[in-house]
Coordinates of C-alpha atoms and ligand atoms in Angstrom, one line a residue:
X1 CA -18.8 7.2 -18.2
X2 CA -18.5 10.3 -20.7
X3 CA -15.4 12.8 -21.1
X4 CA -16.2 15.9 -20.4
X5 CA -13.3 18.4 -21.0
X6 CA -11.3 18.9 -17.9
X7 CA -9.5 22.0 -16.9
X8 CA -6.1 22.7 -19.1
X9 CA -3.7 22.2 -16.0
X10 CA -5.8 19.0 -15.2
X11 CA -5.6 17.8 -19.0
X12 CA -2.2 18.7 -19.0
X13 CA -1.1 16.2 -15.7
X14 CA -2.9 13.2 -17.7
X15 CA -1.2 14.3 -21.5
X16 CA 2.3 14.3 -20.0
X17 CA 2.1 11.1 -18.8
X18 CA 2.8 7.9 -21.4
X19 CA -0.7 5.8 -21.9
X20 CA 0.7 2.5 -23.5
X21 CA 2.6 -0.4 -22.0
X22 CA 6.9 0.1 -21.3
X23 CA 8.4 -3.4 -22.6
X24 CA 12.1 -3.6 -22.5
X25 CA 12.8 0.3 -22.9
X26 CA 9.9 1.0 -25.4
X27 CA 6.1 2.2 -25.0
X28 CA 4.2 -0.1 -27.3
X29 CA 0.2 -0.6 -27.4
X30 CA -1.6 -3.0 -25.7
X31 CA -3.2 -6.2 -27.8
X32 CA -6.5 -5.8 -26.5
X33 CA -7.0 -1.9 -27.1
X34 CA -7.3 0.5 -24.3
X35 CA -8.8 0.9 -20.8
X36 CA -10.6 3.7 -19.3
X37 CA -9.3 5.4 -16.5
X38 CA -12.2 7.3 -14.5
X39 CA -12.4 10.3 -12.4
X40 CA -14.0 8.7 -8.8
X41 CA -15.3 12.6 -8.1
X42 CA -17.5 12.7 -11.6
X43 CA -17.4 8.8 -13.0
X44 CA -16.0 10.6 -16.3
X45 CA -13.2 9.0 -18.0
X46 CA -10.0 11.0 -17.7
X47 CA -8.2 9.1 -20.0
X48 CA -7.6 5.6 -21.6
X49 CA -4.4 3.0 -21.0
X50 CA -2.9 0.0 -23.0
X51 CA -4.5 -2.9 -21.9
X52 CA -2.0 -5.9 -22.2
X53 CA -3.0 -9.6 -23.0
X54 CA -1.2 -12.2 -21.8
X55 CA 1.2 -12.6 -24.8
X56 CA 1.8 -8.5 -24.1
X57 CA 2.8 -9.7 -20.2
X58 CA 4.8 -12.5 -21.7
X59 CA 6.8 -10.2 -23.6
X60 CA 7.3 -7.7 -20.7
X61 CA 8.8 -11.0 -18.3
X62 CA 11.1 -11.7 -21.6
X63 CA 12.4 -8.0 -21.5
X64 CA 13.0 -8.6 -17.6
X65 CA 14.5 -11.9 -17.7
X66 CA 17.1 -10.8 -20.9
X67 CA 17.8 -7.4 -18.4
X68 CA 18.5 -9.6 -15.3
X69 CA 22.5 -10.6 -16.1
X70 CA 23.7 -7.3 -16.8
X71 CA 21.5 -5.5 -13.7
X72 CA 22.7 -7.8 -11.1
X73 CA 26.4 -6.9 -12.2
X74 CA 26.0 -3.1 -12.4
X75 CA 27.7 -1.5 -9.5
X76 CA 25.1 -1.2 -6.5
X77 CA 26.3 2.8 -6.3
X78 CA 24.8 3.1 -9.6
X79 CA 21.9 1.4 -8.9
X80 CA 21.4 3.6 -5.8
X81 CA 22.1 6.9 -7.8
X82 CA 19.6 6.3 -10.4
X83 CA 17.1 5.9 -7.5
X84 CA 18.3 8.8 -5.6
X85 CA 18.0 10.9 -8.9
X86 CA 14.7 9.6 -9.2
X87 CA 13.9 10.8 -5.9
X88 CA 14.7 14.1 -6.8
X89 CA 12.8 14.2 -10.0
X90 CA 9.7 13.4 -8.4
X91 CA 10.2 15.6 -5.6
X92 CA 10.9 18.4 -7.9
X93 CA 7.4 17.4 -9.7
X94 CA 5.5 16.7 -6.6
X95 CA 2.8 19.0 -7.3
X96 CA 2.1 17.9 -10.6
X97 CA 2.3 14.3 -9.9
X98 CA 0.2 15.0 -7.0
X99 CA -2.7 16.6 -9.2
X100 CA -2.4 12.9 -11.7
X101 CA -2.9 11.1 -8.8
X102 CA -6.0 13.1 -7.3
X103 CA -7.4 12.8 -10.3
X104 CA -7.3 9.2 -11.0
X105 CA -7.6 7.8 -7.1
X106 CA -9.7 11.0 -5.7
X107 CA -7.9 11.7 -2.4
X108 CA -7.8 15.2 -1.9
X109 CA -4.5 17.3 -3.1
X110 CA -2.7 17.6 -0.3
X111 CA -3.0 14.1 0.7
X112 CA -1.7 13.3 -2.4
X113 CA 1.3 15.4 -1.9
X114 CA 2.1 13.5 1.5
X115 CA 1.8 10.3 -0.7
X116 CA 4.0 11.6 -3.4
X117 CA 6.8 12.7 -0.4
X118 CA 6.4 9.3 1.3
X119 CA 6.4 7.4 -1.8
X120 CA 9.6 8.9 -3.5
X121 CA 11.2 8.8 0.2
X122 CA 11.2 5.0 0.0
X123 CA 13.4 5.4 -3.1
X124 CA 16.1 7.8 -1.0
X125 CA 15.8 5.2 1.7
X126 CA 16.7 2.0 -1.1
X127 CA 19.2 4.2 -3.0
X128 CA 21.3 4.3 0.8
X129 CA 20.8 0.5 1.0
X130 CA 21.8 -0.6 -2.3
X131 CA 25.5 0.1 -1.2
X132 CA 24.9 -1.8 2.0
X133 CA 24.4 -5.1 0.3
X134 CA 26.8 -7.2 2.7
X135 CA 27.5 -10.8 3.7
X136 CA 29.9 -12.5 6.5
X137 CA 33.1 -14.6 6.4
X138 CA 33.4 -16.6 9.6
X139 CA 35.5 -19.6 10.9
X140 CA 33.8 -22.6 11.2
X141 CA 33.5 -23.7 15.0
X142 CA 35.2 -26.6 15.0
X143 CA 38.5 -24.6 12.8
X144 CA 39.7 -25.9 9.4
X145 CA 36.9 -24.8 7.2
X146 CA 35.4 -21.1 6.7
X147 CA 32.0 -20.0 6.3
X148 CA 31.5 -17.3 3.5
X149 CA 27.6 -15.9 3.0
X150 CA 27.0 -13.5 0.3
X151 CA 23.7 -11.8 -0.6
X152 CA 22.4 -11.9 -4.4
X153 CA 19.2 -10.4 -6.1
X154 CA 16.7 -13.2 -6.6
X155 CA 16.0 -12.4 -10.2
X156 CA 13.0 -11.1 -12.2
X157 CA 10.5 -10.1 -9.8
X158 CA 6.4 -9.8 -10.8
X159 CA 5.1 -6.9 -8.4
X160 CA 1.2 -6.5 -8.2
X161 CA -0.2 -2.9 -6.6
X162 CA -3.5 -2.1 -5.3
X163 CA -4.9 1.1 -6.5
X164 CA -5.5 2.9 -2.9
X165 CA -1.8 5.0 -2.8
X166 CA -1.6 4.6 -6.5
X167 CA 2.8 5.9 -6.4
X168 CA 3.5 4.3 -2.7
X169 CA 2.9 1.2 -3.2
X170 CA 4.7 0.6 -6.4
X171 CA 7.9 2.2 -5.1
X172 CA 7.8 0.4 -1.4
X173 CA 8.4 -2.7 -4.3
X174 CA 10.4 -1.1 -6.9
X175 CA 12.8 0.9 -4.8
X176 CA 14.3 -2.4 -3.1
X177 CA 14.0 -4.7 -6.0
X178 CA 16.3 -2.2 -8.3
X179 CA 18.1 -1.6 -5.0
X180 CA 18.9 -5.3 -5.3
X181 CA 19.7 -6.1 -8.2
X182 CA 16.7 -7.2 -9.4
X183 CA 14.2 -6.6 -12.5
X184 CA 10.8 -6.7 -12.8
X185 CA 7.4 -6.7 -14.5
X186 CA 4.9 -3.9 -12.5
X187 CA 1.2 -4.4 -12.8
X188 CA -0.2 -1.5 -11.1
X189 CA -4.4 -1.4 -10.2
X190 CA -6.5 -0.8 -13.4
X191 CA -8.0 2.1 -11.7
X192 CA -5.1 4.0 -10.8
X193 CA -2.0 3.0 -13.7
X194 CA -1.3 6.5 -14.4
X195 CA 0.8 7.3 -11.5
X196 CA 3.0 4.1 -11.9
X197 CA 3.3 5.3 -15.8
X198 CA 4.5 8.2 -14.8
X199 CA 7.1 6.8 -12.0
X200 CA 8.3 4.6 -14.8
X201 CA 9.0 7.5 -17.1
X202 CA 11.1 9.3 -14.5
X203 CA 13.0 6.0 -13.3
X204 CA 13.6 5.9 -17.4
X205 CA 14.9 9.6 -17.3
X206 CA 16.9 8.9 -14.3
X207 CA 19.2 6.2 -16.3
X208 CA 17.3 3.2 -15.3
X209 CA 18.5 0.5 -18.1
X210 CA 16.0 -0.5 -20.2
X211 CA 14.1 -3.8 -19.9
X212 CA 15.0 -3.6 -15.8
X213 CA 11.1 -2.3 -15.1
X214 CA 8.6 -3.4 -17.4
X215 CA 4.9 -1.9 -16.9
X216 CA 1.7 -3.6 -18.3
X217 CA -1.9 -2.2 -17.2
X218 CA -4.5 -4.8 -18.0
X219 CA -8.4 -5.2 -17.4
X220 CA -7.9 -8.6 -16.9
X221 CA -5.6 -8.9 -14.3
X222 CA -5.7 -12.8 -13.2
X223 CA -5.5 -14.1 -16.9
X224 CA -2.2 -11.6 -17.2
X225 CA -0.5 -12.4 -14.3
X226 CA -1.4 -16.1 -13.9
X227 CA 1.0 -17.1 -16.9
X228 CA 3.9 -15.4 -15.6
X229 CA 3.4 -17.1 -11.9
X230 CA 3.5 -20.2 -13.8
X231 CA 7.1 -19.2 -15.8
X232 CA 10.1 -20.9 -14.4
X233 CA 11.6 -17.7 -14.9
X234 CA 9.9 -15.3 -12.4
X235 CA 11.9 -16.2 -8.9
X236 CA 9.5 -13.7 -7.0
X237 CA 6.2 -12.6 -6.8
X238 CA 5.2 -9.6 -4.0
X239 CA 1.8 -8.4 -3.9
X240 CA -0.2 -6.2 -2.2
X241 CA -4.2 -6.1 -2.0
X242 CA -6.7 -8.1 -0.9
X243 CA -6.7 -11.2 1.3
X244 CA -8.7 -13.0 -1.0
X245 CA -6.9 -12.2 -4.2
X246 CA -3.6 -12.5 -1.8
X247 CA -4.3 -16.6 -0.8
X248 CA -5.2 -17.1 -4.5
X249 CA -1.5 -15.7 -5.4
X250 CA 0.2 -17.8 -2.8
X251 CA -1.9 -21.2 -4.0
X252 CA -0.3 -20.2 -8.0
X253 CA 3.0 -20.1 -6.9
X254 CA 3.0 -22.7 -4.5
X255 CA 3.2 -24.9 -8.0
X256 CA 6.8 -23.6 -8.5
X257 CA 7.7 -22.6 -5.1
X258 CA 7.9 -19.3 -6.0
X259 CA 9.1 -16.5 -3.2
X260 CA 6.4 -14.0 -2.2
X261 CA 5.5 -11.4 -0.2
X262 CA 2.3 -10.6 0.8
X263 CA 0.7 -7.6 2.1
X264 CA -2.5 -7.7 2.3
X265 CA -6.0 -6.5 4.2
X266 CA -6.1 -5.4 7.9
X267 CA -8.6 -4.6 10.4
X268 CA -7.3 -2.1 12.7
X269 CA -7.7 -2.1 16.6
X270 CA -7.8 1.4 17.9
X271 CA -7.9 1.0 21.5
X272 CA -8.5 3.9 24.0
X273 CA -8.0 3.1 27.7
X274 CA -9.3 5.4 30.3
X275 CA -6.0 6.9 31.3
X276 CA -5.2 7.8 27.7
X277 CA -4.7 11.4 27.2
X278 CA -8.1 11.8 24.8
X279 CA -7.1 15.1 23.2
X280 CA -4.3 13.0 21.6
X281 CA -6.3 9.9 21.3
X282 CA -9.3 11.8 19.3
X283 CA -6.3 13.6 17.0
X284 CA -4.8 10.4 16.5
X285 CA -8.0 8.8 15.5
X286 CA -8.4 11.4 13.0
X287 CA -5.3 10.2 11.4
X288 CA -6.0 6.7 11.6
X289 CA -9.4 6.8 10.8
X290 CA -9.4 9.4 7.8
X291 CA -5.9 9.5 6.0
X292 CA -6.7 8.5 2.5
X293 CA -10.7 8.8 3.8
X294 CA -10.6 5.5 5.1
X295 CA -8.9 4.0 2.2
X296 CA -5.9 2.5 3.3
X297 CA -5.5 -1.6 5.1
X298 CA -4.1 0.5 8.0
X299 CA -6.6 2.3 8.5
X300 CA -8.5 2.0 12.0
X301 CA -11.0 -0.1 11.3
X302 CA -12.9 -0.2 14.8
X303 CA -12.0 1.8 18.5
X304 CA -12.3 -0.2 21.5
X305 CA -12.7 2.4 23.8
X306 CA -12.8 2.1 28.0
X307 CA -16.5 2.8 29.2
X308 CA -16.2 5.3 31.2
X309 CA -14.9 7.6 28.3
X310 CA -16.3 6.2 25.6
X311 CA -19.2 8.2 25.3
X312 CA -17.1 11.4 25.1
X313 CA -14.4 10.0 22.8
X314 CA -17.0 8.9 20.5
X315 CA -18.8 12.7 20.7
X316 CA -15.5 14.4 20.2
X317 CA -14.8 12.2 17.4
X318 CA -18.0 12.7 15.8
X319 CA -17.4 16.6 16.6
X320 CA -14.2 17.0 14.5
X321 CA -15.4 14.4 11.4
X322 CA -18.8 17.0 11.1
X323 CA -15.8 19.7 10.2
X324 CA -14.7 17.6 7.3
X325 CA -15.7 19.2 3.6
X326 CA -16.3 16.6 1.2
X327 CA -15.5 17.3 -2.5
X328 CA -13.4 16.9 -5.5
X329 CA -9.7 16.0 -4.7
X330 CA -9.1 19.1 -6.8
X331 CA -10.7 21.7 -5.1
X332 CA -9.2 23.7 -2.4
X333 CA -9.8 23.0 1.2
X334 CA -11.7 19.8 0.4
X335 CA -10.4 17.2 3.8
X336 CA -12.7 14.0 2.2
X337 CA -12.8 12.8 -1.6
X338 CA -14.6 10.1 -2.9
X339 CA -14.3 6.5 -2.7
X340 CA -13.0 4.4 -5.6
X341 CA -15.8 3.4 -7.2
X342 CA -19.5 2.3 -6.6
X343 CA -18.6 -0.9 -5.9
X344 CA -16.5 0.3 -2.6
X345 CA -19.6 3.0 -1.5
X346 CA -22.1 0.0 -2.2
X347 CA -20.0 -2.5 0.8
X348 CA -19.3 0.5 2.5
X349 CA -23.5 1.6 3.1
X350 CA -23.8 -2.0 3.5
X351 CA -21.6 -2.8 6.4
X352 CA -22.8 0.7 7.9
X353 CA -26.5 -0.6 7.3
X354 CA -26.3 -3.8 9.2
X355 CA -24.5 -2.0 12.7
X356 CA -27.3 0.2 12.8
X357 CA -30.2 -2.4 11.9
X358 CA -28.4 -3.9 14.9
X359 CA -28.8 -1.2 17.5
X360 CA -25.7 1.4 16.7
X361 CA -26.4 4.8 16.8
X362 CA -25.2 7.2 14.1
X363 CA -23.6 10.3 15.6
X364 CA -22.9 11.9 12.8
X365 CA -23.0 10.9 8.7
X366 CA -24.3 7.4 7.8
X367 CA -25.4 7.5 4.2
X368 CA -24.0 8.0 0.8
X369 CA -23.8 11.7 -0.9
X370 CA -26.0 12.4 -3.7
X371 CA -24.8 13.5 -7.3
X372 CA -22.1 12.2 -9.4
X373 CA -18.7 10.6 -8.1
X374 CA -18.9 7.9 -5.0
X375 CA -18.8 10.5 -2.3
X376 CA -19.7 8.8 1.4
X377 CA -20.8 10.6 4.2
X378 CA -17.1 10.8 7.5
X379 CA -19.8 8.7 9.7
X380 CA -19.4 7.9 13.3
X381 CA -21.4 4.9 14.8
X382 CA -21.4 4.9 18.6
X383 CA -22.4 1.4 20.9
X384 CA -21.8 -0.6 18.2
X385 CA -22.9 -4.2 19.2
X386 CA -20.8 -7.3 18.8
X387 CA -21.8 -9.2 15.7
X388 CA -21.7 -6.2 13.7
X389 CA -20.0 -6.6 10.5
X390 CA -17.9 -3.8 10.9
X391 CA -16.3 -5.4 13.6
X392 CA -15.1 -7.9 12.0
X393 CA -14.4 -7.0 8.2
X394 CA -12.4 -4.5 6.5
X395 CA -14.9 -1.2 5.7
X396 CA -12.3 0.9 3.6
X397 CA -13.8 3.8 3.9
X398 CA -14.4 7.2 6.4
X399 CA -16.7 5.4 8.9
X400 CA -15.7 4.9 12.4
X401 CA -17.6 2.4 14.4
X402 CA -17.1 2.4 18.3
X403 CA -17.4 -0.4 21.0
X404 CA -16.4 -0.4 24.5
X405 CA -14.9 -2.7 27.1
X406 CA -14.5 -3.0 30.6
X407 CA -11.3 -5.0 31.3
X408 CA -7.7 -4.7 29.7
X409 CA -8.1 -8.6 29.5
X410 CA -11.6 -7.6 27.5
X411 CA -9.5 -4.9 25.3
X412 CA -7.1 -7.2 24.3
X413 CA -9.7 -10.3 23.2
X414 CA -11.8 -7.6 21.0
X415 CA -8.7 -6.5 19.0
X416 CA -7.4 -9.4 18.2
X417 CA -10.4 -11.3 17.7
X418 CA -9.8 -10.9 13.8
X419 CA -8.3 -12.7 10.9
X420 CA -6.8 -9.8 9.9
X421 CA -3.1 -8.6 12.0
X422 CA -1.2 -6.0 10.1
X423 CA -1.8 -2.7 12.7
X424 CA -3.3 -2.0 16.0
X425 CA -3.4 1.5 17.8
X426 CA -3.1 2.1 21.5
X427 CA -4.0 4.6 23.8
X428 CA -2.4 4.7 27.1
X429 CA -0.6 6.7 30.0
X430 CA 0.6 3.9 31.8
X431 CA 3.8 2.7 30.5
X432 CA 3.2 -1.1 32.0
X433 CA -0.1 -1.3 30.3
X434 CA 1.3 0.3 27.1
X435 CA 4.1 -2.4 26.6
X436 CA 1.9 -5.8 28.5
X437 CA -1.0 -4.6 26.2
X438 CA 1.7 -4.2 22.9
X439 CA 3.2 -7.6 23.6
X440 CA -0.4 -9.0 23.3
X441 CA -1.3 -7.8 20.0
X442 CA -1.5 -9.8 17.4
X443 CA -0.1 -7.3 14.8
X444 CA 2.6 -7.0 12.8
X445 CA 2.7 -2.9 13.5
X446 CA 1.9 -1.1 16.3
X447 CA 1.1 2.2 16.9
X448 CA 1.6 3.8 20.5
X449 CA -0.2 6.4 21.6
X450 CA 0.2 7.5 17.9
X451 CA -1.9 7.4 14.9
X452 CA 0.6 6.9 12.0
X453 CA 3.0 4.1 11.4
X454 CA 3.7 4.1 7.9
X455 CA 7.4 4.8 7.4
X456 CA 10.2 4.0 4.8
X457 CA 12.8 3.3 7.2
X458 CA 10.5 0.6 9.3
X459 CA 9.7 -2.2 8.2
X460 CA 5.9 -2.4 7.7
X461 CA 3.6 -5.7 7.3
X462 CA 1.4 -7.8 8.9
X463 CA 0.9 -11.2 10.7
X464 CA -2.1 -14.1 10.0
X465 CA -4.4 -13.6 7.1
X466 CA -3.0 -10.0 6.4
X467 CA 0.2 -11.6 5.0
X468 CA 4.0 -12.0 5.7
X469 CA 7.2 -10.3 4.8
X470 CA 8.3 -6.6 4.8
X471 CA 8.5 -3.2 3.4
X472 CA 10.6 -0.5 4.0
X473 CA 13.6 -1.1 6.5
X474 CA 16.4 -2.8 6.5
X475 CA 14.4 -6.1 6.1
X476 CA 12.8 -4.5 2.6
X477 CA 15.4 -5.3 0.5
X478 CA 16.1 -8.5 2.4
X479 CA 12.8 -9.5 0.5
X480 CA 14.5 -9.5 -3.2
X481 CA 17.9 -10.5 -2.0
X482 CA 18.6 -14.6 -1.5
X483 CA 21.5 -15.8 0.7
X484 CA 24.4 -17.8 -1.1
X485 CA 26.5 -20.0 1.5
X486 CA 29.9 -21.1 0.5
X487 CA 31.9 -23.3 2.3
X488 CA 35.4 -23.2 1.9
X489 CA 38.4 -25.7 2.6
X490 CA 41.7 -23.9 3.8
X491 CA 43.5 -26.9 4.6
Ligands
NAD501 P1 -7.3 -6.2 -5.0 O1 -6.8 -7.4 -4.3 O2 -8.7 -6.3 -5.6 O3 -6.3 -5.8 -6.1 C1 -5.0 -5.5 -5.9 C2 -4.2 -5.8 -7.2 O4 -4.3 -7.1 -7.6 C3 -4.7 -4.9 -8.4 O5 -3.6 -4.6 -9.2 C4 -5.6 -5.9 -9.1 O6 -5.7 -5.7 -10.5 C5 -4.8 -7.2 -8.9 N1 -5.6 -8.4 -9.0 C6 -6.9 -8.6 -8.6 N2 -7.3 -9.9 -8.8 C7 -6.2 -10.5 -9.2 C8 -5.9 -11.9 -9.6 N3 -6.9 -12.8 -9.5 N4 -4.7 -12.2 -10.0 C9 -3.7 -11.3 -10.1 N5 -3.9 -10.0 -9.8 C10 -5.1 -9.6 -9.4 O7 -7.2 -5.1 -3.9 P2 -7.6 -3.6 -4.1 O8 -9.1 -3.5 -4.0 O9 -7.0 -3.0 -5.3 O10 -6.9 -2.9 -2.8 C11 -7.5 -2.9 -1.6 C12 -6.9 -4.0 -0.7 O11 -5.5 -3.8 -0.6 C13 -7.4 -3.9 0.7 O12 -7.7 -5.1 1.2 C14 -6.2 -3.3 1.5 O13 -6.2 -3.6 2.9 C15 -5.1 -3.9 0.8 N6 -3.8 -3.2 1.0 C16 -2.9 -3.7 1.8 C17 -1.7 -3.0 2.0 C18 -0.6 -3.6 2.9 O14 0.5 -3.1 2.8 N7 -0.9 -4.6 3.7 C19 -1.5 -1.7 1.5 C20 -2.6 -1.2 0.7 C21 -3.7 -1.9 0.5

């Protein structure tokens, strides 16, 4: 884990960004020192972080509890202009921020550019809803009385972000809790913090009050956040990451009945049926396979393809992943980065391992790339046999494994036969089949005969283990807003 000296333009990214913790306005150090933060493509340390202790977290809930009063009263216009402003800040920055967050997550430059427009567009999107904040005044059936319902922000919020779209997921949160009224305390991955530092600085720069977002990076994530779960003060908790980590969240707030949302892991469907245009099916499995190089929960995590075309599907697939140069994020024309860490490559060969120890064939890839950084081979299995692992767990990484089935009935079983429900992809001509075959998925999302769902103004999340409540949408801010009824006597 050395530092070797990094080009200036790349030094320059990771100096302009603040490296200690933001608690109530001010950067302070962290009580337990610093953290590295590594480059996946070399395993060098780019740069270290505060990491906070659990007094340090303490502190930043205290900043966002004294902040809450004066937030919830400031005029939802102004909350929505500071986030609009910040919109444009990071828009005007894109390429720089887009460079920080290469370098700390990997994904290759102009990935990290579509993450940096989709992730400040969530902001625009919140900064139009503030102002839409509304409730209802109605007449009670039976007459006399009248029903007034108004919508408030549910106070200091603790948001917890994985470190896969290192700006995203932080302002998919951020965006609707400031939206709302709300403050918070942001604990962004330790692998990926200096993104959400730098988001902080421009929502600072943008007018955002001080104490309203709080940021603390920590190596020790549970004992950091499990204190605050525990503080009467927090009213809600919205995470997202990892199913496991996820049910251990919900069974820590369940003590004080805390709200939370939950977005957690997924295990993609990506079904192909025989009279599915496959020019646009193999395209779209490029895009649900590979964007972020596998790296994301909705990523297509298996294909289900129809027999008769599977073979060709699978070929064509394999075809157009060969084309993909791996490399540093930074370099130019580079399609595929690295992978997070060893620890991701290590379950990723593994799960890969045991579908071909059981009789999958590998079309194209299969192994892990030599040299420094955690560099894995796009891979395409073909015949992949039921029982596989990779069937049946989330692989998080550029590896396509591919079945096929006989039946709709058949198609339908495979996909959801899964803990897992946040996306499924379909494939089909046949409008009937498209919407009898939708209305059996058990999936929060959908995508039809497209390869992308991701977008600020839906509302994105999952069903079963990979969690409840929403992002983006009209039903994102709902999350941070709670619903005061008032009944009121007119006689
Ligand atoms: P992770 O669950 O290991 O970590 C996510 C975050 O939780 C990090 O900030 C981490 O520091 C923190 N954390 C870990 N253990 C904790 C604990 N005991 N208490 C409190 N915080 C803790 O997940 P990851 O590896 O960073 O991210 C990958 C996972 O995230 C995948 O499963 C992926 O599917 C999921 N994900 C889901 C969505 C979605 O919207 N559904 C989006 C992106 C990623």
């Amino acid at each position: 884990m050395s530092s070797t000296a990094l080009p200036q333009h790349e030094q320059q990214a990771i100096d302009s960004v603040p490296k200690r913790l933001l608690i109530g306005g001010r950067w302070v150090d962290g009580e337990r020192g610093t953290l590295a933060v590594e480059d996946p493509a070399t395993g060098n340390t780019l740069t270290e972080v505060a990491d906070a202790s659990p007094a340090d977290a303490r502190k930043a809930l205290d900043a966002a509890v004294a902040a809450q009063g004066d937030w919830a009263r400031t005029p939802p216009r102004e909350r929505g202009e500071i986030l609009r402003r910040t919109f444009d800040a990071i828009s005007a920055r894109a390429d720089e921020l887009a460079l920080l967050m290469t370098l700390e997550m990997g994904k290759p430059l102009a990935e990290s550019r579509g993450e940096i427009s989709y992730g400040a567009e969530f902001l625009r999107w919140f900064s139009e809803e503030a102002v839409r904040i509304d409730g209802r005044y109605s007449v009670n059936p039976a007459g006399g009385n009248r029903l007034l319902t108004m919508r408030q922000p549910v106070g200091p919020c603790l948001l917890i972000t994985p470190w896969n779209f290192p700006l995203a997921m932080g302002t998919r949160k951020i965006g609707p809790a400031i939206a709302a009224g709300c403050t918070m305390v942001v604990k962004p991955a330790e692998q990926t913090p200096l993104s959400m530092l730098a988001l902080a600085q421009i929502l600072g720069e943008a007018g955002l009050p001080d104490g309203v977002l709080n940021i603390v990076t920590t190596s020790t994530a549970r004992e950091v956040s499990a204190p605050l779960i525990a503080d009467s003060r927090l009213r809600k908790l919205s995470f997202t990451g990892s199913t496991e980590v996820g049910k251990a969240l919900v069974s820590q707030s369940a003590e004080g009945l805390l709200r939370t949302s939950m977005e957690l892991g997924g295990n993609a469907p990506f079904i192909v049926f025989e009279d599915a245009d496959l020019d646009a099916a193999v395209e779209g499995a490029l895009v649900a396979k590979m964007r972020n190089g596998g790296e994301a929960c909705t990523a297509a995590n298996r294909f289900h393809v129809a027999k008769p075309v599977a073979a060709e599907f699978s070929e064509r697939l394999a075809a157009r992943l060969k084309e993909l140069r791996i490399g540093r994020g930074t370099e130019p024309d580079v399609d595929l980065g690295p992978l997070i860490d060893n620890i991701q490559r290590g379950k990723v060969s593994e799960l890969v391992e045991d579908a071909v120890a059981r009789g999958a064939s590998t079309l194209t890839g299969g192994s892990s790339v030599p040299g420094p950084g955690y560099f894995y081979d796009a891979t395409v299995l073909a015949d992949v046999p039921t029982g596989s692992r990779l069937l049946s767990e989330e692989v998080f990484g550029p590896v396509a494994p591919v079945a096929s089935f006989e039946t709709e009935a058949e198609a339908i079983a495979s996909a959801n036969d899964t803990q897992y429900g946040l996306v499924a992809y379909l494939y089909t001509s046949d409008l009937k089949r498209a919407l009898r075959v939708t209305e059996a998925l058990e999936t929060g999302m959908v995508g039809l005969n497209q390869g992308l769902v991701s977008n600020p103004a839906a509302p994105f999340g999952g069903v079963k283990q990979s969690g409840f409540g929403r992002e983006g949408g009209p039903e994102g801010i709902a999350e941070y807003l709670s619903t005061k009824y008032v009944a009121i006597n007119v006689d």
